[in-house]
Amino acid sequence: MRSAAECGAGARCRRRGGAARHGGRRDPPRGVSVVAYQGAPGAFGHAACLRFLPGWTPLALARFEDVVAAVADGAAERGMLPAENSIAGAVPGVADMVAARPVVVRARHDLPIELHLLGAAGASLATIRRVASHPVALAQCAGWLCARGLAPEPATNTALAALALAGAPDPALGVAASENAAEAYGLAIVARDIHDRADNLTTFWEIERA
Ligand SMILES: O=C(O)C(=O)C[C@]1(C(=O)O)C=C[C@@H](O)C=C1
């Protein structure tokens, strides 16, 4: 096994600080209140919706752009977007997408991120060669993957990668995703807590129409 230093994991472990926290303004939901997020149940965006807007209805959309558009166009009252991770840094493109549309950041929420290596039936650390996940999630466990010689495979979302593996089981493929994703799609947890720092967290932006 290669050390974290050999894998260059230390270089990725820069801690981003300083994002302003907003007060916990919380309007009670009126009627059906929809919060859009990217991915599918079991995604970290889904977890952020459930934790920070309890009682709201999460709406899964394919891309971050779709979340911004849904809020701008009124299809959802709020959107939940990952903006920055403590290991991987800014989530590429999200700030530009928000700036380009008539939406504003209403609140910032820190979600602890625990990544596990999920596998299909029969998969183990001896069979898995590649690991699929969102690139920002892969960056959070780059040292762990590199030390074991596992090749990262970019996917659009952690939960969508888990869903895809469940639909096409492959003992050579693992997925870096949440425990909720493992439960949602019937995958096994092959290794727990594979993120390179225990204090891993992602700051989500809760957006609304400007
Ligand atoms: O793929 C997911 O589950 C997401 O919600 C996306 C995302 C991200 O883009 O940063 C959200 C939080 C984690 O940092 C990893 C992935």
PDB file of C-alpha atoms and ligand atoms in Angstrom:
ATOM      1  CA  MET A   1       0.000   0.000   0.000  1.00  0.00           C
ATOM      2  CA  ARG A   2       1.308   3.448  -0.889  1.00  0.00           C
ATOM      3  CA  SER A   3       1.454   6.154   1.760  1.00  0.00           C
ATOM      4  CA  ALA A   4      -0.760   9.240   1.631  1.00  0.00           C
ATOM      5  CA  ALA A   5       2.345  11.366   1.033  1.00  0.00           C
ATOM      6  CA  GLU A   6       3.340   9.237  -1.981  1.00  0.00           C
ATOM      7  CA  CYS A   7      -0.154   9.681  -3.348  1.00  0.00           C
ATOM      8  CA  GLY A   8      -0.039  13.432  -2.896  1.00  0.00           C
ATOM      9  CA  ALA A   9      -3.119  13.392  -0.714  1.00  0.00           C
ATOM     10  CA  GLY A  10      -1.689  16.074   1.559  1.00  0.00           C
ATOM     11  CA  ALA A  11      -1.813  18.609  -1.257  1.00  0.00           C
ATOM     12  CA  ARG A  12      -5.550  18.097  -1.519  1.00  0.00           C
ATOM     13  CA  CYS A  13      -6.182  18.516   2.170  1.00  0.00           C
ATOM     14  CA  ARG A  14      -6.270  22.286   2.156  1.00  0.00           C
ATOM     15  CA  ARG A  15      -8.948  23.502   4.484  1.00  0.00           C
ATOM     16  CA  ARG A  16     -11.103  26.280   3.070  1.00  0.00           C
ATOM     17  CA  GLY A  17     -12.380  28.641   5.682  1.00  0.00           C
ATOM     18  CA  GLY A  18     -14.353  31.729   6.216  1.00  0.00           C
ATOM     19  CA  ALA A  19     -17.702  31.230   4.471  1.00  0.00           C
ATOM     20  CA  ALA A  20     -20.141  33.524   6.242  1.00  0.00           C
ATOM     21  CA  ARG A  21     -22.948  31.790   8.066  1.00  0.00           C
ATOM     22  CA  HIS A  22     -26.397  33.264   7.888  1.00  0.00           C
ATOM     23  CA  GLY A  23     -28.875  33.210  10.753  1.00  0.00           C
ATOM     24  CA  GLY A  24     -31.391  30.394  10.779  1.00  0.00           C
ATOM     25  CA  ARG A  25     -34.316  32.233   9.128  1.00  0.00           C
ATOM     26  CA  ARG A  26     -36.855  29.495   8.487  1.00  0.00           C
ATOM     27  CA  ASP A  27     -40.262  30.244   7.036  1.00  0.00           C
ATOM     28  CA  PRO A  28     -42.734  27.451   7.748  1.00  0.00           C
ATOM     29  CA  PRO A  29     -43.691  25.613   4.538  1.00  0.00           C
ATOM     30  CA  ARG A  30     -46.974  26.872   3.010  1.00  0.00           C
ATOM     31  CA  GLY A  31     -48.753  24.174   1.028  1.00  0.00           C
ATOM     32  CA  VAL A  32     -46.333  22.029  -0.950  1.00  0.00           C
ATOM     33  CA  SER A  33     -42.859  23.528  -0.602  1.00  0.00           C
ATOM     34  CA  VAL A  34     -40.345  22.067  -3.001  1.00  0.00           C
ATOM     35  CA  VAL A  35     -36.568  22.138  -2.671  1.00  0.00           C
ATOM     36  CA  ALA A  36     -34.606  21.017  -5.728  1.00  0.00           C
ATOM     37  CA  TYR A  37     -31.287  19.179  -5.543  1.00  0.00           C
ATOM     38  CA  GLN A  38     -28.991  17.354  -7.951  1.00  0.00           C
ATOM     39  CA  GLY A  39     -28.903  13.570  -8.063  1.00  0.00           C
ATOM     40  CA  ALA A  40     -31.191  10.995  -6.512  1.00  0.00           C
ATOM     41  CA  PRO A  41     -32.192   9.803  -3.017  1.00  0.00           C
ATOM     42  CA  GLY A  42     -29.003   8.952  -1.128  1.00  0.00           C
ATOM     43  CA  ALA A  43     -27.089  11.888  -2.638  1.00  0.00           C
ATOM     44  CA  PHE A  44     -25.522  14.357  -0.237  1.00  0.00           C
ATOM     45  CA  GLY A  45     -27.726  17.067  -1.751  1.00  0.00           C
ATOM     46  CA  HIS A  46     -30.743  14.969  -0.743  1.00  0.00           C
ATOM     47  CA  ALA A  47     -29.369  14.612   2.794  1.00  0.00           C
ATOM     48  CA  ALA A  48     -28.866  18.398   2.952  1.00  0.00           C
ATOM     49  CA  CYS A  49     -32.498  19.000   1.923  1.00  0.00           C
ATOM     50  CA  LEU A  50     -33.811  16.616   4.591  1.00  0.00           C
ATOM     51  CA  ARG A  51     -31.578  18.028   7.316  1.00  0.00           C
ATOM     52  CA  PHE A  52     -31.797  21.764   6.626  1.00  0.00           C
ATOM     53  CA  LEU A  53     -35.348  22.035   5.230  1.00  0.00           C
ATOM     54  CA  PRO A  54     -37.289  19.365   7.151  1.00  0.00           C
ATOM     55  CA  GLY A  55     -40.895  19.093   6.012  1.00  0.00           C
ATOM     56  CA  TRP A  56     -40.083  20.282   2.496  1.00  0.00           C
ATOM     57  CA  THR A  57     -40.446  18.013  -0.534  1.00  0.00           C
ATOM     58  CA  PRO A  58     -37.081  17.244  -2.197  1.00  0.00           C
ATOM     59  CA  LEU A  59     -37.106  17.283  -6.013  1.00  0.00           C
ATOM     60  CA  ALA A  60     -34.307  15.315  -7.707  1.00  0.00           C
ATOM     61  CA  LEU A  61     -32.902  16.847 -10.909  1.00  0.00           C
ATOM     62  CA  ALA A  62     -30.124  15.634 -13.200  1.00  0.00           C
ATOM     63  CA  ARG A  63     -27.694  18.584 -13.155  1.00  0.00           C
ATOM     64  CA  PHE A  64     -26.713  21.523 -10.936  1.00  0.00           C
ATOM     65  CA  GLU A  65     -27.871  23.835 -13.779  1.00  0.00           C
ATOM     66  CA  ASP A  66     -31.326  22.250 -13.558  1.00  0.00           C
ATOM     67  CA  VAL A  67     -31.533  23.116  -9.838  1.00  0.00           C
ATOM     68  CA  VAL A  68     -30.722  26.773 -10.524  1.00  0.00           C
ATOM     69  CA  ALA A  69     -33.202  26.858 -13.430  1.00  0.00           C
ATOM     70  CA  ALA A  70     -35.971  25.270 -11.343  1.00  0.00           C
ATOM     71  CA  VAL A  71     -35.619  28.011  -8.711  1.00  0.00           C
ATOM     72  CA  ALA A  72     -35.290  30.815 -11.280  1.00  0.00           C
ATOM     73  CA  ASP A  73     -38.369  29.593 -13.167  1.00  0.00           C
ATOM     74  CA  GLY A  74     -40.475  28.954 -10.057  1.00  0.00           C
ATOM     75  CA  ALA A  75     -40.707  25.147 -10.356  1.00  0.00           C
ATOM     76  CA  ALA A  76     -39.098  24.949  -6.878  1.00  0.00           C
ATOM     77  CA  GLU A  77     -39.167  27.525  -4.077  1.00  0.00           C
ATOM     78  CA  ARG A  78     -35.636  26.642  -2.971  1.00  0.00           C
ATOM     79  CA  GLY A  79     -32.584  24.844  -4.292  1.00  0.00           C
ATOM     80  CA  MET A  80     -29.800  23.065  -2.386  1.00  0.00           C
ATOM     81  CA  LEU A  81     -26.397  23.213  -4.099  1.00  0.00           C
ATOM     82  CA  PRO A  82     -22.963  22.026  -2.903  1.00  0.00           C
ATOM     83  CA  ALA A  83     -20.633  25.033  -3.098  1.00  0.00           C
ATOM     84  CA  GLU A  84     -17.416  24.074  -1.334  1.00  0.00           C
ATOM     85  CA  ASN A  85     -15.832  21.052   0.300  1.00  0.00           C
ATOM     86  CA  SER A  86     -13.252  21.237   3.086  1.00  0.00           C
ATOM     87  CA  ILE A  87     -10.888  18.821   1.296  1.00  0.00           C
ATOM     88  CA  ALA A  88     -11.624  19.324  -2.401  1.00  0.00           C
ATOM     89  CA  GLY A  89     -12.341  23.064  -2.454  1.00  0.00           C
ATOM     90  CA  ALA A  90     -14.961  24.830  -4.573  1.00  0.00           C
ATOM     91  CA  VAL A  91     -17.457  22.698  -6.503  1.00  0.00           C
ATOM     92  CA  PRO A  92     -16.647  23.643 -10.112  1.00  0.00           C
ATOM     93  CA  GLY A  93     -19.210  25.806 -11.861  1.00  0.00           C
ATOM     94  CA  VAL A  94     -21.745  26.260  -9.063  1.00  0.00           C
ATOM     95  CA  ALA A  95     -20.906  29.876  -8.151  1.00  0.00           C
ATOM     96  CA  ASP A  96     -20.993  30.902 -11.840  1.00  0.00           C
ATOM     97  CA  MET A  97     -24.356  29.179 -12.357  1.00  0.00           C
ATOM     98  CA  VAL A  98     -25.858  31.017  -9.401  1.00  0.00           C
ATOM     99  CA  ALA A  99     -24.416  34.356 -10.518  1.00  0.00           C
ATOM    100  CA  ALA A 100     -25.857  33.921 -14.025  1.00  0.00           C
ATOM    101  CA  ARG A 101     -29.518  33.547 -13.006  1.00  0.00           C
ATOM    102  CA  PRO A 102     -32.013  35.585 -10.917  1.00  0.00           C
ATOM    103  CA  VAL A 103     -31.379  33.603  -7.723  1.00  0.00           C
ATOM    104  CA  VAL A 104     -29.689  34.488  -4.416  1.00  0.00           C
ATOM    105  CA  VAL A 105     -28.008  32.506  -1.656  1.00  0.00           C
ATOM    106  CA  ARG A 106     -30.428  32.618   1.263  1.00  0.00           C
ATOM    107  CA  ALA A 107     -28.383  30.501   3.703  1.00  0.00           C
ATOM    108  CA  ARG A 108     -25.223  28.427   3.930  1.00  0.00           C
ATOM    109  CA  HIS A 109     -25.274  25.004   5.586  1.00  0.00           C
ATOM    110  CA  ASP A 110     -22.342  22.758   6.549  1.00  0.00           C
ATOM    111  CA  LEU A 111     -23.026  19.036   6.071  1.00  0.00           C
ATOM    112  CA  PRO A 112     -20.525  16.479   7.424  1.00  0.00           C
ATOM    113  CA  ILE A 113     -19.644  14.106   4.567  1.00  0.00           C
ATOM    114  CA  GLU A 114     -18.942  10.428   5.252  1.00  0.00           C
ATOM    115  CA  LEU A 115     -17.913   8.506   2.165  1.00  0.00           C
ATOM    116  CA  HIS A 116     -17.970   4.727   2.062  1.00  0.00           C
ATOM    117  CA  LEU A 117     -16.849   2.276  -0.618  1.00  0.00           C
ATOM    118  CA  LEU A 118     -19.967   0.512  -1.875  1.00  0.00           C
ATOM    119  CA  GLY A 119     -19.972  -2.680  -3.906  1.00  0.00           C
ATOM    120  CA  ALA A 120     -22.364  -5.069  -5.591  1.00  0.00           C
ATOM    121  CA  ALA A 121     -22.938  -8.611  -4.271  1.00  0.00           C
ATOM    122  CA  GLY A 122     -19.656 -10.520  -4.266  1.00  0.00           C
ATOM    123  CA  ALA A 123     -17.483  -7.415  -4.501  1.00  0.00           C
ATOM    124  CA  SER A 124     -14.641  -6.928  -2.032  1.00  0.00           C
ATOM    125  CA  LEU A 125     -11.411  -4.984  -1.779  1.00  0.00           C
ATOM    126  CA  ALA A 126      -9.816  -7.927  -3.599  1.00  0.00           C
ATOM    127  CA  THR A 127     -12.131  -7.596  -6.644  1.00  0.00           C
ATOM    128  CA  ILE A 128     -12.682  -3.822  -6.935  1.00  0.00           C
ATOM    129  CA  ARG A 129     -10.322  -2.067  -9.371  1.00  0.00           C
ATOM    130  CA  ARG A 130     -12.225   1.153 -10.240  1.00  0.00           C
ATOM    131  CA  VAL A 131     -14.288   3.494  -8.094  1.00  0.00           C
ATOM    132  CA  ALA A 132     -17.040   5.680  -9.550  1.00  0.00           C
ATOM    133  CA  SER A 133     -18.366   8.871  -7.951  1.00  0.00           C
ATOM    134  CA  HIS A 134     -18.803  12.601  -8.397  1.00  0.00           C
ATOM    135  CA  PRO A 135     -15.350  14.158  -9.046  1.00  0.00           C
ATOM    136  CA  VAL A 136     -15.635  16.277  -5.889  1.00  0.00           C
ATOM    137  CA  ALA A 137     -16.338  13.130  -3.852  1.00  0.00           C
ATOM    138  CA  LEU A 138     -13.438  11.296  -5.549  1.00  0.00           C
ATOM    139  CA  ALA A 139     -11.131  14.182  -4.605  1.00  0.00           C
ATOM    140  CA  GLN A 140     -12.183  13.741  -0.953  1.00  0.00           C
ATOM    141  CA  CYS A 141     -10.855  10.168  -0.917  1.00  0.00           C
ATOM    142  CA  ALA A 142      -8.029  10.541  -3.472  1.00  0.00           C
ATOM    143  CA  GLY A 143      -5.361   9.484  -0.964  1.00  0.00           C
ATOM    144  CA  TRP A 144      -7.312   6.412   0.167  1.00  0.00           C
ATOM    145  CA  LEU A 145      -7.959   5.293  -3.422  1.00  0.00           C
ATOM    146  CA  CYS A 146      -4.414   5.948  -4.581  1.00  0.00           C
ATOM    147  CA  ALA A 147      -2.907   4.053  -1.637  1.00  0.00           C
ATOM    148  CA  ARG A 148      -4.866   0.974  -2.742  1.00  0.00           C
ATOM    149  CA  GLY A 149      -4.241   1.379  -6.471  1.00  0.00           C
ATOM    150  CA  LEU A 150      -7.921   2.024  -7.229  1.00  0.00           C
ATOM    151  CA  ALA A 151      -8.695   4.060 -10.344  1.00  0.00           C
ATOM    152  CA  PRO A 152     -11.168   6.958  -9.966  1.00  0.00           C
ATOM    153  CA  GLU A 153     -14.048   6.992 -12.442  1.00  0.00           C
ATOM    154  CA  PRO A 154     -15.995  10.302 -12.655  1.00  0.00           C
ATOM    155  CA  ALA A 155     -19.799  10.149 -12.456  1.00  0.00           C
ATOM    156  CA  THR A 156     -22.431  12.895 -12.328  1.00  0.00           C
ATOM    157  CA  ASN A 157     -23.433  12.176  -8.712  1.00  0.00           C
ATOM    158  CA  THR A 158     -22.620   9.790  -5.861  1.00  0.00           C
ATOM    159  CA  ALA A 159     -26.138   8.339  -5.625  1.00  0.00           C
ATOM    160  CA  LEU A 160     -26.562   8.086  -9.396  1.00  0.00           C
ATOM    161  CA  ALA A 161     -23.286   6.128  -9.510  1.00  0.00           C
ATOM    162  CA  ALA A 162     -24.678   3.779  -6.831  1.00  0.00           C
ATOM    163  CA  LEU A 163     -27.948   3.416  -8.757  1.00  0.00           C
ATOM    164  CA  ALA A 164     -26.008   2.570 -11.940  1.00  0.00           C
ATOM    165  CA  LEU A 165     -23.918  -0.073 -10.148  1.00  0.00           C
ATOM    166  CA  ALA A 166     -27.056  -1.655  -8.678  1.00  0.00           C
ATOM    167  CA  GLY A 167     -28.540  -1.851 -12.193  1.00  0.00           C
ATOM    168  CA  ALA A 168     -25.397  -3.379 -13.706  1.00  0.00           C
ATOM    169  CA  PRO A 169     -23.512  -5.217 -10.938  1.00  0.00           C
ATOM    170  CA  ASP A 170     -19.766  -5.458 -11.569  1.00  0.00           C
ATOM    171  CA  PRO A 171     -17.403  -6.911  -8.923  1.00  0.00           C
ATOM    172  CA  ALA A 172     -14.546  -4.820 -10.358  1.00  0.00           C
ATOM    173  CA  LEU A 173     -16.426  -1.541  -9.772  1.00  0.00           C
ATOM    174  CA  GLY A 174     -16.971   0.233  -6.465  1.00  0.00           C
ATOM    175  CA  VAL A 175     -18.783   3.489  -5.721  1.00  0.00           C
ATOM    176  CA  ALA A 176     -17.823   6.199  -3.211  1.00  0.00           C
ATOM    177  CA  ALA A 177     -21.127   7.307  -1.700  1.00  0.00           C
ATOM    178  CA  SER A 178     -23.199   7.563   1.471  1.00  0.00           C
ATOM    179  CA  GLU A 179     -24.629   4.878   3.727  1.00  0.00           C
ATOM    180  CA  ASN A 180     -28.083   6.093   2.645  1.00  0.00           C
ATOM    181  CA  ALA A 181     -27.146   5.355  -0.976  1.00  0.00           C
ATOM    182  CA  ALA A 182     -26.053   1.827   0.011  1.00  0.00           C
ATOM    183  CA  GLU A 183     -29.425   1.258   1.680  1.00  0.00           C
ATOM    184  CA  ALA A 184     -31.439   2.889  -1.114  1.00  0.00           C
ATOM    185  CA  TYR A 185     -29.896   0.752  -3.864  1.00  0.00           C
ATOM    186  CA  GLY A 186     -29.146  -2.492  -1.996  1.00  0.00           C
ATOM    187  CA  LEU A 187     -25.359  -2.229  -2.181  1.00  0.00           C
ATOM    188  CA  ALA A 188     -22.894  -3.533   0.418  1.00  0.00           C
ATOM    189  CA  ILE A 189     -20.474  -1.316   2.327  1.00  0.00           C
ATOM    190  CA  VAL A 190     -17.055  -2.772   1.448  1.00  0.00           C
ATOM    191  CA  ALA A 191     -15.065  -0.158   3.402  1.00  0.00           C
ATOM    192  CA  ARG A 192     -16.263   2.590   5.734  1.00  0.00           C
ATOM    193  CA  ASP A 193     -15.051   6.182   6.054  1.00  0.00           C
ATOM    194  CA  ILE A 194     -12.720   6.343   3.071  1.00  0.00           C
ATOM    195  CA  HIS A 195     -12.535  10.177   3.032  1.00  0.00           C
ATOM    196  CA  ASP A 196      -9.011  11.459   3.672  1.00  0.00           C
ATOM    197  CA  ARG A 197      -9.934  13.653   6.664  1.00  0.00           C
ATOM    198  CA  ALA A 198     -12.347  12.831   9.478  1.00  0.00           C
ATOM    199  CA  ASP A 199     -13.595  16.454   9.608  1.00  0.00           C
ATOM    200  CA  ASN A 200     -14.748  16.345   5.989  1.00  0.00           C
ATOM    201  CA  LEU A 201     -17.686  18.651   5.283  1.00  0.00           C
ATOM    202  CA  THR A 202     -19.415  20.310   2.364  1.00  0.00           C
ATOM    203  CA  THR A 203     -21.008  23.752   2.503  1.00  0.00           C
ATOM    204  CA  PHE A 204     -24.361  23.787   0.732  1.00  0.00           C
ATOM    205  CA  TRP A 205     -25.995  26.947  -0.573  1.00  0.00           C
ATOM    206  CA  GLU A 206     -29.736  27.209  -0.076  1.00  0.00           C
ATOM    207  CA  ILE A 207     -30.917  29.370  -2.963  1.00  0.00           C
ATOM    208  CA  GLU A 208     -34.192  31.156  -3.673  1.00  0.00           C
ATOM    209  CA  ARG A 209     -35.489  33.407  -6.445  1.00  0.00           C
ATOM    210  CA  ALA A 210     -34.068  36.940  -6.302  1.00  0.00           C
TER     211      ALA A 210
HETATM  212  O1  LIG B   1     -22.901  13.518  -5.521  1.00  0.00           O
HETATM  213  C1  LIG B   1     -23.561  13.914  -4.549  1.00  0.00           C
HETATM  214  O2  LIG B   1     -24.096  13.155  -3.739  1.00  0.00           O
HETATM  215  C2  LIG B   1     -23.683  15.338  -4.347  1.00  0.00           C
HETATM  216  O3  LIG B   1     -24.560  15.762  -3.645  1.00  0.00           O
HETATM  217  C3  LIG B   1     -22.645  16.231  -4.972  1.00  0.00           C
HETATM  218  C4  LIG B   1     -21.473  16.509  -4.048  1.00  0.00           C
HETATM  219  C5  LIG B   1     -20.593  17.635  -4.615  1.00  0.00           C
HETATM  220  O4  LIG B   1     -20.680  17.939  -5.791  1.00  0.00           O
HETATM  221  O5  LIG B   1     -19.785  18.176  -3.853  1.00  0.00           O
HETATM  222  C6  LIG B   1     -21.989  16.983  -2.761  1.00  0.00           C
HETATM  223  C7  LIG B   1     -21.357  16.752  -1.602  1.00  0.00           C
HETATM  224  C8  LIG B   1     -20.132  15.959  -1.537  1.00  0.00           C
HETATM  225  O6  LIG B   1     -19.084  16.884  -1.382  1.00  0.00           O
HETATM  226  C9  LIG B   1     -19.882  15.171  -2.773  1.00  0.00           C
HETATM  227  C10 LIG B   1     -20.591  15.363  -3.891  1.00  0.00           C
END
